[in-house]
XYZ file of C-alpha atoms in Angstrom:
148
model
C -28.794 41.439 -4.387
C -29.111 40.706 -1.108
C -30.896 37.462 -0.808
C -29.052 35.579 -4.334
C -26.235 35.900 -2.511
C -28.148 34.097 0.875
C -29.946 31.691 -1.736
C -27.047 31.079 -3.459
C -25.048 30.260 -0.427
C -27.434 28.298 0.825
C -27.910 25.760 -1.848
C -24.455 25.991 -2.190
C -24.310 24.926 1.298
C -27.213 21.966 0.767
C -24.836 20.537 -2.050
C -22.378 19.731 -0.055
C -23.459 18.583 2.391
C -25.775 15.809 0.063
C -22.157 14.076 -1.115
C -21.803 11.603 -0.435
C -19.120 10.531 2.216
C -15.435 9.953 1.012
C -13.149 7.337 1.541
C -9.701 8.025 0.792
C -8.479 4.694 2.181
C -8.523 2.011 -1.614
C -8.691 -1.148 0.951
C -11.549 0.570 2.688
C -13.623 0.859 -0.662
C -13.364 -2.210 -2.951
C -15.952 -4.481 -1.949
C -13.236 -7.893 -2.535
C -13.682 -8.810 -6.288
C -11.566 -6.234 -8.021
C -8.950 -7.138 -5.229
C -6.958 -4.615 -4.230
C -3.798 -2.316 -6.383
C 0.104 -4.069 -4.248
C 3.612 -4.382 -5.335
C 4.571 -7.160 -3.829
C 8.092 -8.030 -2.712
C 9.643 -11.313 -3.730
C 12.168 -13.214 -1.068
C 12.378 -16.966 -1.898
C 11.421 -18.910 -5.163
C 11.486 -22.374 -4.422
C 9.524 -25.515 -7.088
C 8.919 -28.481 -6.220
C 8.283 -32.055 -8.430
C 4.693 -32.906 -7.443
C 3.409 -36.609 -7.613
C -0.373 -36.702 -7.085
C -0.574 -37.260 -11.518
C -0.090 -40.723 -13.256
C 3.907 -39.951 -14.971
C 2.663 -41.275 -17.952
C -0.323 -38.851 -18.781
C 0.385 -35.979 -16.669
C 3.341 -34.095 -14.875
C 2.660 -30.639 -11.948
C 4.853 -28.996 -9.959
C 4.544 -26.542 -6.926
C 6.099 -22.556 -6.549
C 6.119 -21.412 -3.746
C 7.195 -17.733 -2.932
C 7.155 -15.475 0.378
C 8.419 -12.443 0.200
C 5.983 -9.257 1.893
C 4.447 -6.972 0.844
C 4.409 -2.994 2.838
C 1.311 -1.221 4.346
C 1.450 3.018 4.338
C -1.991 3.237 6.108
C -0.351 1.674 8.716
C 3.846 1.756 8.774
C 3.894 -2.134 8.955
C 4.839 -4.699 6.558
C 2.284 -8.193 5.203
C 4.580 -10.865 5.169
C 3.602 -14.055 3.006
C 4.076 -17.874 1.507
C 2.241 -18.011 -1.469
C 2.133 -21.513 -3.377
C 0.726 -22.383 -6.868
C 0.135 -25.559 -9.202
C 0.799 -25.597 -12.652
C -0.141 -28.561 -14.208
C 1.278 -30.402 -17.664
C -1.227 -32.809 -19.815
C 0.196 -34.952 -22.263
C -2.833 -36.733 -23.505
C -4.287 -36.130 -25.872
C -1.115 -33.989 -27.080
C 1.650 -31.670 -24.682
C -0.110 -28.522 -23.441
C 0.042 -26.503 -20.368
C -3.520 -26.628 -18.457
C -2.612 -24.589 -15.647
C 0.163 -21.820 -15.940
C 1.845 -19.756 -13.214
C 3.173 -16.896 -13.983
C 7.052 -16.936 -12.855
C 9.098 -14.751 -9.883
C 11.946 -14.140 -8.776
C 13.809 -13.240 -5.821
C 14.739 -9.953 -5.437
C 11.803 -8.766 -8.035
C 8.906 -6.460 -6.954
C 6.143 -7.339 -9.287
C 2.675 -5.333 -9.119
C -0.601 -7.421 -8.150
C -4.350 -8.003 -7.086
C -5.315 -9.389 -3.559
C -8.207 -11.117 -3.110
C -9.304 -12.871 -0.185
C -7.038 -15.933 -0.832
C -4.757 -14.875 -3.340
C -2.776 -12.837 -4.582
C -2.892 -12.137 -9.293
C 0.063 -11.012 -10.894
C -0.480 -11.409 -14.582
C -1.084 -8.440 -15.732
C -4.193 -6.910 -16.953
C -4.197 -7.550 -20.113
C -7.347 -9.108 -22.577
C -5.922 -13.079 -22.302
C -8.259 -16.388 -24.093
C -7.308 -19.599 -22.071
C -5.595 -22.310 -22.943
C -3.567 -22.489 -20.039
C -5.247 -21.084 -18.168
C -3.990 -18.596 -15.362
C -3.370 -19.370 -11.669
C -3.293 -17.490 -9.718
C -1.613 -17.567 -6.255
C -2.554 -18.900 -3.148
C -2.561 -16.871 0.082
C -0.646 -19.858 2.874
C 0.098 -17.640 5.135
C 0.025 -13.894 6.154
C 1.357 -12.569 9.193
C 2.077 -8.295 10.298
C 5.105 -7.296 11.497
C 6.460 -3.780 12.703
C 8.845 -2.599 9.624
C 11.515 -2.167 13.003
C 11.178 -5.764 13.188
C 12.795 -6.772 9.519
């Protein structure tokens, strides 16, 4: 009986050391291909018509979003300036070739942060067209929450 207790103790000790290390921070375990889940608070929205298209063939406009993400790990805030360009092509029939999700000042939006973009599109099955365009990160800056 005594040997059985020792055997079970040693076996459980070996298996507890053999487990993979646990990383509580999701940001550290993500390799970047799935994005890091965030909640983005929008503080400002602007749109501007662009002149890079022949007006007879297409039109495009750029959405500029400013906002922030509060981080729990460091207790800081990351501010962002994001842009997304939406295009409408008139030939052969008028259609949106690349669409930007609509965001509004004062709103909180779930998204996924990638290396150089943020995706606000919902996670459900989708078949293009139009193609869903992500917001490009133009700038990001960490500030302490006390300074905002």
